[in-house]
Amino acid sequence: MKPIFITGGRIIDPASNFDDNADILINEGIVEKVEKGLKPPSDAEVIDAAGLVVTPGLIDIHVHLRDPGQEYKEDIKSGTRAAAAGGFTAVAVMANTEPVGDDPSMIHYTYEKAAGEAARVYPLGALTKGLEGKEMAELGRMKNAGAVGFSDDGRPVVNGSIMRNALHYASGINAPVIAHEEDPYLAAGGVMHEGAVSSVLGLKGMPSAAEEAMLARDLLILKLTGGHLHIAHVSTAGSVELVREAKAEGLNVTAEVTPHHLLLTDRLVKNSGYNTNTKVNPPLRTELDRQALWAGLLDDTIDAIASDHAPHHPDDKDVEYDFAPFGIAGLETTLPLMLDEVASGRIKKFTLPLLVKKLTSAPARILNLPGGTIKAGSPADLTIIDLKREFIINPETWYSKSRNTPFTGKRLTGAPVYTIVDGLIKMKEGVVSE
Ligand code: DOR
């Protein structure tokens, strides 16, 4: 394995509060040195990062790779290539596969299939058997097999007693529970946010209360059990407030938000002419919610940004709005969308170091993952970013098998130019290595 020498870049490492120009020497998959004025070893591959930003490898803690069972939508190979193309060195993958990831053999399957691919893959185990919400899955055995957390994502855990037992058990084995907060009775039949726009369009809505009621319940249960509850894809102003209050009370709760909830509203369902790529669960909400999500991200109520990469085949989405599956693919758009927000200055206080924190040290901490920092001795997972690069979202060029994004054609400023995983260059100038 050739050493890699990255010279002249601005290193941003929120975990160690480092933001300065320095050189990095990588050897045998490990960051060996981070110092100013280093000399490259004669056999090293040199990356000239002058004018570029070097960050810890980005980590996406909410990804659906559909493998096994729906490989026509995505598989571990295509999904990790999409991750590397998007600047991510690691992804945590949800258990709503076929069969469901509710058993140690499924955790082993994921690790084995992901070995040597373009990004690291950390499996999340299902919280309940078959995602049915009826019986707790074997969390301990899955944890021993390498599951990094537990979630029925895609579905809520409706039975409060099961959520209580799961949180209690997970806390005993030091694993986070990730909750998809939705009261399925309140949300039943909904295809978009319930509000003025759904009324005008005549589409059945999912009220904000469906998310908030379940979130409030889970926070109350967390008070009983202790443990760590992570809230997936927070989408409403009320949810942000609930998490803020719970944190102020000292509960061990963390939260994530997606780029689409930060950038889009339910008006797009109308303005796009019922484009099914705007159909996602939780749904795109209102401008008021969107503003609240940004406020929550800035004051650290919301810890991390995650894509909720939910790939679907174009044929699945090419149906009437009511019949399309929920989901937006995000691995190849998340970083450029967020970099563009920083570049535009639209959101005051949304700085580059803050963005890097939300995509590196914060997600690493939520799932207790290695990485998320650049220091001597840490795994050599790094992302190099060109803040000036013009980027147009074009799903036809994606490594993902999916095309489902509402952002097609968007012009952005800023893109990843290198993704380095375990000391190997997996993506260079947008091209993922074989
Ligand atoms: O839009 C979504 N799609 N939300 C989810 O919670 C699940 C996901 C999927 O698996 O497609």
Short mmCIF file of C-alpha atoms and ligand atoms in Angstrom, two decimals, residues 62 64 66 96 153-155 180 233 279-282 308 310-312 326-328, ligand 1:
data_model
loop_
_atom_site.label_atom_id
_atom_site.label_comp_id
_atom_site.label_asym_id
_atom_site.label_seq_id
_atom_site.Cartn_x
_atom_site.Cartn_y
_atom_site.Cartn_z
CA HIS A 62 -29.17 7.03 7.63
CA HIS A 64 -31.08 2.39 2.70
CA ARG A 66 -31.90 -2.39 -0.34
CA ASN A 96 -35.71 -2.69 6.01
CA ASP A 153 -36.88 2.82 10.31
CA GLY A 154 -39.50 3.06 7.63
CA ARG A 155 -41.96 2.02 10.31
CA HIS A 180 -38.90 6.69 13.02
CA HIS A 233 -35.31 12.62 10.00
CA LYS A 279 -42.89 12.12 -2.03
CA VAL A 280 -40.98 11.19 1.08
CA ASN A 281 -41.70 10.07 4.60
CA PRO A 282 -41.74 12.16 6.74
CA ASP A 308 -32.01 9.14 4.37
CA ALA A 310 -33.95 5.93 -0.13
CA PRO A 311 -33.31 4.67 -3.64
CA HIS A 312 -36.21 3.56 -5.83
CA PHE A 326 -41.81 7.26 -0.35
CA GLY A 327 -38.17 8.20 -0.71
CA ILE A 328 -35.48 10.52 -2.04
O1 DOR B 1 -39.17 8.14 2.46
C1 DOR B 1 -38.79 7.17 3.09
N1 DOR B 1 -38.29 6.09 2.46
N2 DOR B 1 -38.89 7.17 4.41
C2 DOR B 1 -38.63 6.09 5.16
O2 DOR B 1 -38.74 6.17 6.36
C3 DOR B 1 -38.26 4.81 4.51
C4 DOR B 1 -37.64 5.06 3.20
C5 DOR B 1 -37.51 3.83 2.34
O3 DOR B 1 -37.09 2.78 2.84
O4 DOR B 1 -37.78 3.94 1.14
#
